[in-house]
Each structure stands twice: as C-alpha cells, then as structure tokens.
CSV table of N, CA and C in Angstrom, one decimal:
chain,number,residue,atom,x,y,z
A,1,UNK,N,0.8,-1.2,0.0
A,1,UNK,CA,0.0,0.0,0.0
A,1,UNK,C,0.9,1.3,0.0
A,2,UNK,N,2.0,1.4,0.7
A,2,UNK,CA,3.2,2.2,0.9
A,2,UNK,C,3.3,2.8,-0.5
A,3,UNK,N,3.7,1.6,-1.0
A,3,UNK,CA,4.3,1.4,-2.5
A,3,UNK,C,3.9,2.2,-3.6
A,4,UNK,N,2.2,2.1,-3.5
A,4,UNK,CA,1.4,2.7,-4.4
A,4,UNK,C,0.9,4.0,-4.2
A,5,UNK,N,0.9,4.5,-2.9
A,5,UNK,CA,1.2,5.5,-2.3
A,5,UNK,C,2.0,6.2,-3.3
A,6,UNK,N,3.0,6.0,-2.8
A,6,UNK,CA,4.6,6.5,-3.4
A,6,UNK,C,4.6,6.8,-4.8
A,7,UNK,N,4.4,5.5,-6.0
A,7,UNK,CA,4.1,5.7,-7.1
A,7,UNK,C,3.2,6.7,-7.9
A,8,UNK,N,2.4,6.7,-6.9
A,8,UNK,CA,1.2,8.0,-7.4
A,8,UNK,C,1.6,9.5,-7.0
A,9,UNK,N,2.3,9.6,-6.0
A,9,UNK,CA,3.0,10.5,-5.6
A,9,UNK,C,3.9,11.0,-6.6
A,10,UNK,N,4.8,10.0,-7.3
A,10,UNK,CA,5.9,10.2,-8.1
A,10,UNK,C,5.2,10.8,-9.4
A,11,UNK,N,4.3,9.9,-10.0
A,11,UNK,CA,3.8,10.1,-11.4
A,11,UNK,C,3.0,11.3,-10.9
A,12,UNK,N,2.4,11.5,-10.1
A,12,UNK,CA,1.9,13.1,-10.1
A,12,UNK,C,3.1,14.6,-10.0
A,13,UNK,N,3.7,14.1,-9.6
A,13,UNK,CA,5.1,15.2,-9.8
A,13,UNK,C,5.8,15.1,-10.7
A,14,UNK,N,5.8,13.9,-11.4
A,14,UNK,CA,6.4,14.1,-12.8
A,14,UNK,C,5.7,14.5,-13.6
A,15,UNK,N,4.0,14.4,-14.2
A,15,UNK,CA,2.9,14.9,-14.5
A,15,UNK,C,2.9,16.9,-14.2
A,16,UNK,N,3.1,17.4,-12.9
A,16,UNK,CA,3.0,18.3,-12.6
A,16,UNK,C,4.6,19.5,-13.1
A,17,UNK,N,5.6,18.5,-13.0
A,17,UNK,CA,7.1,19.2,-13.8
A,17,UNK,C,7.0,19.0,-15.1
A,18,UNK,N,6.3,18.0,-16.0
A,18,UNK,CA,6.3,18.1,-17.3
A,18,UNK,C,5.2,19.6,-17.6
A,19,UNK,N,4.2,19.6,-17.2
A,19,UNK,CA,3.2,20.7,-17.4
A,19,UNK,C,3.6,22.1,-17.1
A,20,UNK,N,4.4,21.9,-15.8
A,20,UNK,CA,4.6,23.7,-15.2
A,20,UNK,C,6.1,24.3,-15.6
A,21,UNK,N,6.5,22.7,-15.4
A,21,UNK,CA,7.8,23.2,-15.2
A,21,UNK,C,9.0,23.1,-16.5
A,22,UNK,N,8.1,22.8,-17.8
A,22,UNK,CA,9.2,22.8,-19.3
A,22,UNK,C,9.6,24.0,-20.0
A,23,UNK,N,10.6,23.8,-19.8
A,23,UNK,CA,11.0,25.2,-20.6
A,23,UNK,C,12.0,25.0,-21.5
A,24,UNK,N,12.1,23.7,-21.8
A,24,UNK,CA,13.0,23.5,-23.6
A,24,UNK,C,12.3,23.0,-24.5
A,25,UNK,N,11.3,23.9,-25.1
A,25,UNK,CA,10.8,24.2,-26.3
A,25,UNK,C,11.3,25.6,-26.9
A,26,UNK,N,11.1,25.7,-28.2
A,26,UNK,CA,12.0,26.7,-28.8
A,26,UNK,C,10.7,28.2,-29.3
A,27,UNK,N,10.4,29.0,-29.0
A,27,UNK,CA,9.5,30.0,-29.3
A,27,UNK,C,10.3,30.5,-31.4
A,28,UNK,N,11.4,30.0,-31.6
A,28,UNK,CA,12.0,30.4,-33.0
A,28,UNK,C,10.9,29.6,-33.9
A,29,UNK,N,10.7,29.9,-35.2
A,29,UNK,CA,9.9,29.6,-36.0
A,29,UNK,C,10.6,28.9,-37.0
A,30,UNK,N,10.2,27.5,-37.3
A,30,UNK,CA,10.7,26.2,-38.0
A,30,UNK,C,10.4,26.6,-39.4
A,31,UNK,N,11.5,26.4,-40.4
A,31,UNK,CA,11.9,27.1,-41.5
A,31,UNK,C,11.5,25.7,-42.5
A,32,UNK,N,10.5,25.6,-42.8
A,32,UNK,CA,10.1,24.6,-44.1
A,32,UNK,C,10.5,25.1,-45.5
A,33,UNK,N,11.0,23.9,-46.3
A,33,UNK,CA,12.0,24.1,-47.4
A,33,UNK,C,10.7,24.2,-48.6
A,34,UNK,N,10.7,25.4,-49.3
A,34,UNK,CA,9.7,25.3,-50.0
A,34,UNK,C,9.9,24.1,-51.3
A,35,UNK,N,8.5,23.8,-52.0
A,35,UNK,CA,8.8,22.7,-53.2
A,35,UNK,C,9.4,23.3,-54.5
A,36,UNK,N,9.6,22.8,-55.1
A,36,UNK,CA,10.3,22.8,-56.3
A,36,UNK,C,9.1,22.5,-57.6
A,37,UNK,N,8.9,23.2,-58.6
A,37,UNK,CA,7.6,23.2,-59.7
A,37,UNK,C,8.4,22.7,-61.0
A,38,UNK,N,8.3,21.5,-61.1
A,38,UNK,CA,9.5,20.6,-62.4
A,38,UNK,C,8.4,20.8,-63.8
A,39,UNK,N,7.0,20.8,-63.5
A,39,UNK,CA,6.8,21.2,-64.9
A,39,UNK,C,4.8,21.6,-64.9
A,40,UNK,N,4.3,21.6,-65.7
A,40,UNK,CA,2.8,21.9,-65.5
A,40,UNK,C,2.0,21.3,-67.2
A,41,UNK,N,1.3,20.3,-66.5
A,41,UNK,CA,0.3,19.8,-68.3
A,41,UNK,C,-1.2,20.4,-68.2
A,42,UNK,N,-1.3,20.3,-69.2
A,42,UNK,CA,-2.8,21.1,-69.5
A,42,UNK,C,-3.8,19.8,-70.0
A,43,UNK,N,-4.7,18.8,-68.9
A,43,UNK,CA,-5.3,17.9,-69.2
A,43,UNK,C,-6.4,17.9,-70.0
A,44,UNK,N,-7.0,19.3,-70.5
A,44,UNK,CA,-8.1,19.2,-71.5
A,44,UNK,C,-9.0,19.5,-69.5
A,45,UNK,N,-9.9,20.2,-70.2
A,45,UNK,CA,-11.3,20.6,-69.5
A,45,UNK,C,-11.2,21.4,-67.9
A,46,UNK,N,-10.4,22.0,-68.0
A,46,UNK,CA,-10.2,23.4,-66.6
A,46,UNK,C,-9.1,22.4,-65.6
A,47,UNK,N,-8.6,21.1,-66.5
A,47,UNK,CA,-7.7,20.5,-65.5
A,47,UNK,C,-6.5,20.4,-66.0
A,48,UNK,N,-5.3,20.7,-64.8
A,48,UNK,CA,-4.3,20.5,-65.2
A,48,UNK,C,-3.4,19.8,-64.0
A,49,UNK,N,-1.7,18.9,-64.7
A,49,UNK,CA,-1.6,18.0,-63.8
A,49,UNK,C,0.0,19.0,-63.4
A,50,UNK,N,0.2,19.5,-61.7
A,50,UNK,CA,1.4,19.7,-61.5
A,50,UNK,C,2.7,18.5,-61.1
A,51,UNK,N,4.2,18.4,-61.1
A,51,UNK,CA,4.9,17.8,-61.1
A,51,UNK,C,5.5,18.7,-59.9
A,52,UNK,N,5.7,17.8,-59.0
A,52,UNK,CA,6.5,18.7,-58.0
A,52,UNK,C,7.6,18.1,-57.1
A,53,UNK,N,8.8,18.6,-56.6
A,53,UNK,CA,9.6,17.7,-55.7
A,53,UNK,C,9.7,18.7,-54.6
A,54,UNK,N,9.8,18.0,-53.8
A,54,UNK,CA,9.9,17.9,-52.3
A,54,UNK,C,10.2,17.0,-51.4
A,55,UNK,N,10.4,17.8,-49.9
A,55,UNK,CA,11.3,17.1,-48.9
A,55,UNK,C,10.9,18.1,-47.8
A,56,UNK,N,9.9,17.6,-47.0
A,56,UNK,CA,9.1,18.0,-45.8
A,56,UNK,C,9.1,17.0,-44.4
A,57,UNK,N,10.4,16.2,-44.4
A,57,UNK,CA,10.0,15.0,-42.7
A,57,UNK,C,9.7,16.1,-41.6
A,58,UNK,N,9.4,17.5,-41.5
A,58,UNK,CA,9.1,17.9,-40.1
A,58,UNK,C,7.9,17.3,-39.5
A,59,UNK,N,7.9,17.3,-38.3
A,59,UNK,CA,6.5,16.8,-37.6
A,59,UNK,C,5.4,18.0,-38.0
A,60,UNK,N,6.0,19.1,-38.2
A,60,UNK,CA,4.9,20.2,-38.7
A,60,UNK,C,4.4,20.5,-39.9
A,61,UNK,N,4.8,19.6,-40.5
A,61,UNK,CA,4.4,19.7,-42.5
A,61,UNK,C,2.6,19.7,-42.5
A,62,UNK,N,1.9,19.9,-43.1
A,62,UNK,CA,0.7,19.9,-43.3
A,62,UNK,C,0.9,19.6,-45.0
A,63,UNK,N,1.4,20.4,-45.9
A,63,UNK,CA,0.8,20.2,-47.1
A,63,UNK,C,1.3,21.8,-47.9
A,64,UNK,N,0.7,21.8,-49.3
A,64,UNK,CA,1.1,23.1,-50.1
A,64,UNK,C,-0.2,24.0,-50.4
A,65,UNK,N,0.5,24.9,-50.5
A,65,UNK,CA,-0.8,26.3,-50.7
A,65,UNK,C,-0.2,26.8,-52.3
A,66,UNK,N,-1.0,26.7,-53.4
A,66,UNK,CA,-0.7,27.3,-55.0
A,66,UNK,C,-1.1,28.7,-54.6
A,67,UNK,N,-0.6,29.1,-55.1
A,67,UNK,CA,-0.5,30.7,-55.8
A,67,UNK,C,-0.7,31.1,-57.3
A,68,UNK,N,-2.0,31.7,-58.0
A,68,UNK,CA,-2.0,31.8,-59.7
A,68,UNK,C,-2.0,33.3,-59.2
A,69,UNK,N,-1.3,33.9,-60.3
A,69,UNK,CA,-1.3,35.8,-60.6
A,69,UNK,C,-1.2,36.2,-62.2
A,70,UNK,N,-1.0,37.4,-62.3
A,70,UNK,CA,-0.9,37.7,-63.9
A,70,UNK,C,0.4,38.0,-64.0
A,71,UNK,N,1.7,38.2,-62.8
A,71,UNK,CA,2.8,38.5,-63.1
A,71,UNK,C,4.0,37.5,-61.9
A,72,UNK,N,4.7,36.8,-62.5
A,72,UNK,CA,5.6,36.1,-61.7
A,72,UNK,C,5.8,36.4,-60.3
A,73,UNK,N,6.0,37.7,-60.3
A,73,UNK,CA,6.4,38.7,-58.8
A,73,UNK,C,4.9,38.2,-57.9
A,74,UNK,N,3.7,38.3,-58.6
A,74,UNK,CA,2.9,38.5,-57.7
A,74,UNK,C,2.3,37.1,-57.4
A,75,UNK,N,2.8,36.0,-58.1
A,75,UNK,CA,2.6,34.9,-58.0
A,75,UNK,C,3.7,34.2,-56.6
A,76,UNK,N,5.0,35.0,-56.5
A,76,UNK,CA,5.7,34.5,-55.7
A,76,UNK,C,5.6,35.2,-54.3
A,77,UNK,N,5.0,36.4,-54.9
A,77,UNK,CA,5.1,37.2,-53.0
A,77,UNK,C,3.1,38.3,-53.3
A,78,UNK,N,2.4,37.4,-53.2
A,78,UNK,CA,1.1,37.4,-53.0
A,78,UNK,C,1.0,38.5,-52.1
A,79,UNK,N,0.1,39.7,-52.4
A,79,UNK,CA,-0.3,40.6,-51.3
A,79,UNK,C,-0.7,40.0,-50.2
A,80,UNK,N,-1.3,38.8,-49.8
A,80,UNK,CA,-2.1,38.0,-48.8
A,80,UNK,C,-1.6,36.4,-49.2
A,81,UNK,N,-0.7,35.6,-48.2
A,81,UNK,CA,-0.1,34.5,-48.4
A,81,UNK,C,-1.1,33.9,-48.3
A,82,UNK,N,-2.0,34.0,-47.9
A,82,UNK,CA,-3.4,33.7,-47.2
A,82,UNK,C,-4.6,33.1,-48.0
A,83,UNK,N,-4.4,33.3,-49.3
A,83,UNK,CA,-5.5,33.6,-50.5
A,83,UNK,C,-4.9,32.3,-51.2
A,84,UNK,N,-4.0,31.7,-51.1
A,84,UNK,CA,-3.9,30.8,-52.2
A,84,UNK,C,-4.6,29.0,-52.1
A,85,UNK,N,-4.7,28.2,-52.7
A,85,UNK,CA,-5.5,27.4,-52.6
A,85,UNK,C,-4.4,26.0,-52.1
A,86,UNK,N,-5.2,25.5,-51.3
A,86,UNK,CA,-4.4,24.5,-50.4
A,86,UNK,C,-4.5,22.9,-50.9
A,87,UNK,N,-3.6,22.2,-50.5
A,87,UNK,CA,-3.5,20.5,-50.6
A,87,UNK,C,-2.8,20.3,-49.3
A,88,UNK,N,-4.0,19.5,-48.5
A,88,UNK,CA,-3.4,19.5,-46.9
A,88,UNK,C,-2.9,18.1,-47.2
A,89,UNK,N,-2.1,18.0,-47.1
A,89,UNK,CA,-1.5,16.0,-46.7
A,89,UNK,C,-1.3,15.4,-45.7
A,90,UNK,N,-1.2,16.5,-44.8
A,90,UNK,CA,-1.0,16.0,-43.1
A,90,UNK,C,-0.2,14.7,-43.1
A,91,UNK,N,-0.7,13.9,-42.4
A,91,UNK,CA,0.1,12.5,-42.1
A,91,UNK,C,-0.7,11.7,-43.0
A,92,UNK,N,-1.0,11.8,-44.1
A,92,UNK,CA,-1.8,10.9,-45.2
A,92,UNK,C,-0.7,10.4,-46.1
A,93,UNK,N,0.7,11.3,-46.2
A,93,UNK,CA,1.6,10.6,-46.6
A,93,UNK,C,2.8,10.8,-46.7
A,94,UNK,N,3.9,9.9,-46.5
A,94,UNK,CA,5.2,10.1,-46.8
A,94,UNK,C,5.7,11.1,-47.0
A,95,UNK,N,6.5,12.0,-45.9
A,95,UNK,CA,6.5,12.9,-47.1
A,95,UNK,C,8.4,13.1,-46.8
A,96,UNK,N,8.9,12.5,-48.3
A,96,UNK,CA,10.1,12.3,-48.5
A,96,UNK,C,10.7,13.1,-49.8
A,97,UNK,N,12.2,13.4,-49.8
A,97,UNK,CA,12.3,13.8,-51.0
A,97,UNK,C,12.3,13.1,-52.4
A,98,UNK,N,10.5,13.2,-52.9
A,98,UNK,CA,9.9,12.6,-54.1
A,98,UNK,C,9.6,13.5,-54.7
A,99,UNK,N,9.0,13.2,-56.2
A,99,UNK,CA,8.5,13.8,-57.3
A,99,UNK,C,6.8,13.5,-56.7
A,100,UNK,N,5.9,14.6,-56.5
A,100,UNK,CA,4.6,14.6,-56.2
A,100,UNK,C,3.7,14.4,-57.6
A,101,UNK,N,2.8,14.6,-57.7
A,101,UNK,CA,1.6,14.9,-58.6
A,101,UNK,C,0.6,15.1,-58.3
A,102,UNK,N,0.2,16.9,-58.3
A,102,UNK,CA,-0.8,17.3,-58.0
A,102,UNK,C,-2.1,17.2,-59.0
A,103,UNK,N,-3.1,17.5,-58.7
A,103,UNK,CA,-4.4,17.6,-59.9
A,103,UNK,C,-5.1,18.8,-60.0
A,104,UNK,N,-5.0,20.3,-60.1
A,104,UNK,CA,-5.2,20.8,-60.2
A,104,UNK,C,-7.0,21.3,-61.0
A,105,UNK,N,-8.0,21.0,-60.4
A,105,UNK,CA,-9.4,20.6,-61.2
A,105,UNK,C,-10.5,21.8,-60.2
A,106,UNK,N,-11.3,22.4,-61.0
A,106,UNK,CA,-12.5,23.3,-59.9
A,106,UNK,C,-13.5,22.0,-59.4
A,107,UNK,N,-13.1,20.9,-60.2
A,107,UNK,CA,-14.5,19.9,-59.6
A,107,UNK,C,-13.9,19.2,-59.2
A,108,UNK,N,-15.1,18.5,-58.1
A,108,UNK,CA,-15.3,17.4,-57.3
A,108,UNK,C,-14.4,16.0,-57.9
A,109,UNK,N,-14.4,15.8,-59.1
A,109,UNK,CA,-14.2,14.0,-59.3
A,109,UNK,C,-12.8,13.9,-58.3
A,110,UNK,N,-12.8,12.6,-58.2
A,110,UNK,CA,-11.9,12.0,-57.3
A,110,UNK,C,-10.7,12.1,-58.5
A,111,UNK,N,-9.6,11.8,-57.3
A,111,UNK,CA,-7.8,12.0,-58.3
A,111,UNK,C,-7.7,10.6,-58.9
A,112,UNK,N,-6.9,11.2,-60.2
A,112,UNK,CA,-6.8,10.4,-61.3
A,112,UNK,C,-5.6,9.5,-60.5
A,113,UNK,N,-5.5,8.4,-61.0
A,113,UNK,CA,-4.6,7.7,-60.2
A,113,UNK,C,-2.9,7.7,-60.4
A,114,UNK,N,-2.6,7.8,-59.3
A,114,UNK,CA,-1.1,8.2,-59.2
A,114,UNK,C,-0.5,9.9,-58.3
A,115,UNK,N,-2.0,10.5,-58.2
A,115,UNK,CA,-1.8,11.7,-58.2
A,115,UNK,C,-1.6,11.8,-56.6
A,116,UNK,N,-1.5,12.7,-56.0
A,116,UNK,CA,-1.1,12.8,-54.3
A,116,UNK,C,-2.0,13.1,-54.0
A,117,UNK,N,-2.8,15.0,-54.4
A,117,UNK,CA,-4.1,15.9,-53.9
A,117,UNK,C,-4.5,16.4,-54.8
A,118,UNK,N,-5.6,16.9,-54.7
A,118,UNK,CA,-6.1,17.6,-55.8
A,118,UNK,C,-6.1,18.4,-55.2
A,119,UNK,N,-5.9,19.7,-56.3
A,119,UNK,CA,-6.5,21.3,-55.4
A,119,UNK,C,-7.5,22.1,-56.2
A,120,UNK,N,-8.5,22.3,-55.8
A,120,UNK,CA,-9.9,22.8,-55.5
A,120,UNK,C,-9.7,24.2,-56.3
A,121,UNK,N,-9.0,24.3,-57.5
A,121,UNK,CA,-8.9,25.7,-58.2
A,121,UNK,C,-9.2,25.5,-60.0
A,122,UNK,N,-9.7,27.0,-60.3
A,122,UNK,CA,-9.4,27.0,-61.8
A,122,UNK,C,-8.0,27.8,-62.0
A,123,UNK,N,-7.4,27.1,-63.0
A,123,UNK,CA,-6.0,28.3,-63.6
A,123,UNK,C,-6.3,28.8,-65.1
A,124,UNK,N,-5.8,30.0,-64.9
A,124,UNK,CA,-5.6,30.5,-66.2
A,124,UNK,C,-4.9,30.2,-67.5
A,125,UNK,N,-5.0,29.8,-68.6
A,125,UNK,CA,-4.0,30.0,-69.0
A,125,UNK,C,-3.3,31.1,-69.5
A,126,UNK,N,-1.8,31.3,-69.4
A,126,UNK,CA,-0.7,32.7,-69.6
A,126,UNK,C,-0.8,33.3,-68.5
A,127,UNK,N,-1.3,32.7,-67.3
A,127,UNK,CA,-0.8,33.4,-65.7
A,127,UNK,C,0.3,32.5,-65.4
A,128,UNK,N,0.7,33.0,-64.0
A,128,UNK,CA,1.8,32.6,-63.9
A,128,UNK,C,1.6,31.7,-62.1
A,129,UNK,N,1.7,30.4,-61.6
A,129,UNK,CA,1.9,29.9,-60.7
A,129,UNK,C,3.0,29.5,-60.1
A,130,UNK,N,3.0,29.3,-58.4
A,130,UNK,CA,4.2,29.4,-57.8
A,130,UNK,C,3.3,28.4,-56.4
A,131,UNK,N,3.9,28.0,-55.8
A,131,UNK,CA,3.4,27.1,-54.3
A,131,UNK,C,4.8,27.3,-52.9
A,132,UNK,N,3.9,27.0,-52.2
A,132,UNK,CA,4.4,27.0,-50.8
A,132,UNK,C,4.2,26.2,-49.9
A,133,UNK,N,5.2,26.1,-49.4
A,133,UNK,CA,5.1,24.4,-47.7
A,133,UNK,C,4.0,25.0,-46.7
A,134,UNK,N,3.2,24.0,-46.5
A,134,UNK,CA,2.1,24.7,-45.4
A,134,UNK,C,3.2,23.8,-44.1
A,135,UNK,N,3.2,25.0,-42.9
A,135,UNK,CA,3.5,24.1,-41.6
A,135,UNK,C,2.8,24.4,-40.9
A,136,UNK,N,2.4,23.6,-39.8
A,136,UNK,CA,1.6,24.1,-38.1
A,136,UNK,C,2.1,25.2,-37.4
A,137,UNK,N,1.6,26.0,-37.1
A,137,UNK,CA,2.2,27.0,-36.3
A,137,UNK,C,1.3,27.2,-34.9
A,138,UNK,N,1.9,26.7,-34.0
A,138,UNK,CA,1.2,26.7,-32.3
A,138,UNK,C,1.5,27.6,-31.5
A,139,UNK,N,0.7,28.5,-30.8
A,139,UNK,CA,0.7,29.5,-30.0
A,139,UNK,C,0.6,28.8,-28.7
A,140,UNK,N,1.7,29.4,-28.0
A,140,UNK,CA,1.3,28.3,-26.6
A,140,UNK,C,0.7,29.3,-25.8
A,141,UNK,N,1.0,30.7,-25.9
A,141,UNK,CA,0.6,31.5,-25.0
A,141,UNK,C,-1.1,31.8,-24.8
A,142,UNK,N,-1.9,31.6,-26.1
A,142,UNK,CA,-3.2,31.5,-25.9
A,142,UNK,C,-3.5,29.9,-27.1
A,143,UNK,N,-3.2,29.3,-27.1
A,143,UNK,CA,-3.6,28.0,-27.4
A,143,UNK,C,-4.2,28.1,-28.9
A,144,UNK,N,-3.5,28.6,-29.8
A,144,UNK,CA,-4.3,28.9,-31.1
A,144,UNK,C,-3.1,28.4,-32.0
A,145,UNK,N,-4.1,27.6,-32.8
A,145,UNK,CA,-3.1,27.5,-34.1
A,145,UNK,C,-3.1,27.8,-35.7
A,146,UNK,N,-2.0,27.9,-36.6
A,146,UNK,CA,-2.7,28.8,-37.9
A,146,UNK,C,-1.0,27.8,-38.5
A,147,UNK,N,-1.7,28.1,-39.9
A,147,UNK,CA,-0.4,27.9,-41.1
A,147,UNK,C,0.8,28.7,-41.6
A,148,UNK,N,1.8,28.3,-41.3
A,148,UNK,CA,2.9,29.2,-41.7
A,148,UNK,C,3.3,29.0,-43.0
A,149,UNK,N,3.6,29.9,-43.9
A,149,UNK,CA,4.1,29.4,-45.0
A,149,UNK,C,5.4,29.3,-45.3
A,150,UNK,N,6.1,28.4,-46.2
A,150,UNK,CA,7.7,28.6,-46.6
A,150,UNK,C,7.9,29.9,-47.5
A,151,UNK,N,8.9,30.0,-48.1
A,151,UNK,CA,9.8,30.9,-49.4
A,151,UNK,C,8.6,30.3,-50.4
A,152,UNK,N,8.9,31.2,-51.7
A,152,UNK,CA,8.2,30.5,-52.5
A,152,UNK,C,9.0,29.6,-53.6
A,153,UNK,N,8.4,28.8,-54.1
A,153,UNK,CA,9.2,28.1,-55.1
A,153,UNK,C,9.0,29.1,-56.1
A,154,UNK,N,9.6,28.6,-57.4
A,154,UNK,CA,10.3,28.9,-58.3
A,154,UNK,C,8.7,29.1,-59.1
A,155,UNK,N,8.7,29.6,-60.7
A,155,UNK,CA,7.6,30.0,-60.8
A,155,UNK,C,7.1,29.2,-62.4
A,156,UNK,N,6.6,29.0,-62.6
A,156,UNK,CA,5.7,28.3,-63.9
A,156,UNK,C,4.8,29.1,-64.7
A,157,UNK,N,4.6,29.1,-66.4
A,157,UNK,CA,3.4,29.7,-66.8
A,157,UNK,C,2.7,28.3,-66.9
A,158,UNK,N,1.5,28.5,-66.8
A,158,UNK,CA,0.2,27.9,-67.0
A,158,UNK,C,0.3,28.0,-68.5
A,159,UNK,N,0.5,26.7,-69.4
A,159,UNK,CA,-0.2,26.5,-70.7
A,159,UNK,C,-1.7,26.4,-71.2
C-alpha cells in the first residue's frame, strides 16, 4: 500500500514538472524548405496536372498552398499569403524527397490515379503559378493555431 502511495506521488510530480515546469521548447519559427515546380500539363477541360519535388520530414508539414497571378512577382510574394489554394497532406503521406503529382481541377471528381491531392482551383492560362510548404504554427501563450508558409518556389506559366 506504501508502494502505491509512493508511485502515485511520483507520477503526479512528474505529471505536474512536465506541465509547469518545461522550458525546452523553442518560441524560433521552423523554417520549411519550399517545393520545387518541375513542370505543368494542360489535361483538357479546366484541369491541369502539376509535377512537384519535395522534402518536408518535419513533424509540422501539413501540405502546399498554389498561388495563380498575372505577373511572376505577384505569383511569388502574394499581397495575402493567405488567399492561395491548399492540398493538406497531413500524415496521409510520406512525405520524402519525391516527385509529387498534384491535380489541379474546380471539380469534385476524385484524383486520377497516381496523383497525391487535388487542389480545388481554376487556372488561367498565360498566368503565372508558384506554391508554398504549409507548416503548423502553435501559440502556446493563448492555445491557437494557424499555417505558416515557406519561401516561394520557383515559378511556372500555366499552358
């Protein structure tokens, strides 16, 4: 009885130092390596297929945010990082340095096979697209969380 006393004593103080008492976490902001845009096809009917490489093992990766504009500049540094269209991957998959394939379609059908995500946009063609690493970003001081974005990759015209 002593024993278990004791034990519950222990795990509650260890319980109570992990909670109050940690202070090696880092408040610096985790620098995600944006993707790479290897090429862009035009599949016939508002759909097109992107090629992308990447290398995201942080525990914070979520996925990429597109960016379409009418001029390279605005395609890579967006008045509002905010506005661009997302492919969340979360822990849905590997995420290693591979060649992706995105599906780029305004409609619902499910992804043609092979493809990673689809993202939920129309593109223009003769605009200009660019993408970004989505990461988790956690507020510890009021418990809130939101998307950080990387640099931008490199930039593509839409055929």
């Amino acid at each position: 009885m002593i024993l278990r006393k004791e034990l519950i004593s222990c795990v509650f103080l260890s319980v109570f130092a992990l909670v109050f008492g940690c202070t090696n976490y880092s408040t610096t902001t985790s620098v995600q390596a944006p993707p790479t845009l290897v090429s862009i096809t035009n599949n016939g009917n508002s759909n097109f297929t992107i090629k992308v490489r990447a290398q995201n093992p942080e525990f914070i990766f979520q996925g990429y945010r597109l960016y379409q504009a009418p001029t390279e500049t605005l395609a890579q540094n967006p008045t509002d990082t905010n506005l661009g269209s997302d492919c969340l991957l979360a822990q849905a998959a590997i995420v290693q340095p591979i060649e992706y394939l995105f599906e780029v379609d305004p409609s619902t059908n499910p992804n043609t096979a092979g493809v990673s995500c689809r993202i939920f946009a129309t593109l223009t063609p003769g605009s200009y697209i660019s993408m970004r690493t989505l990461g988790l970003a956690v507020n510890l001081s009021n418990s809130t969380s939101s998307f950080r974005v990387s640099l931008p990759s490199n930039v593509l015209i839409v055929p």
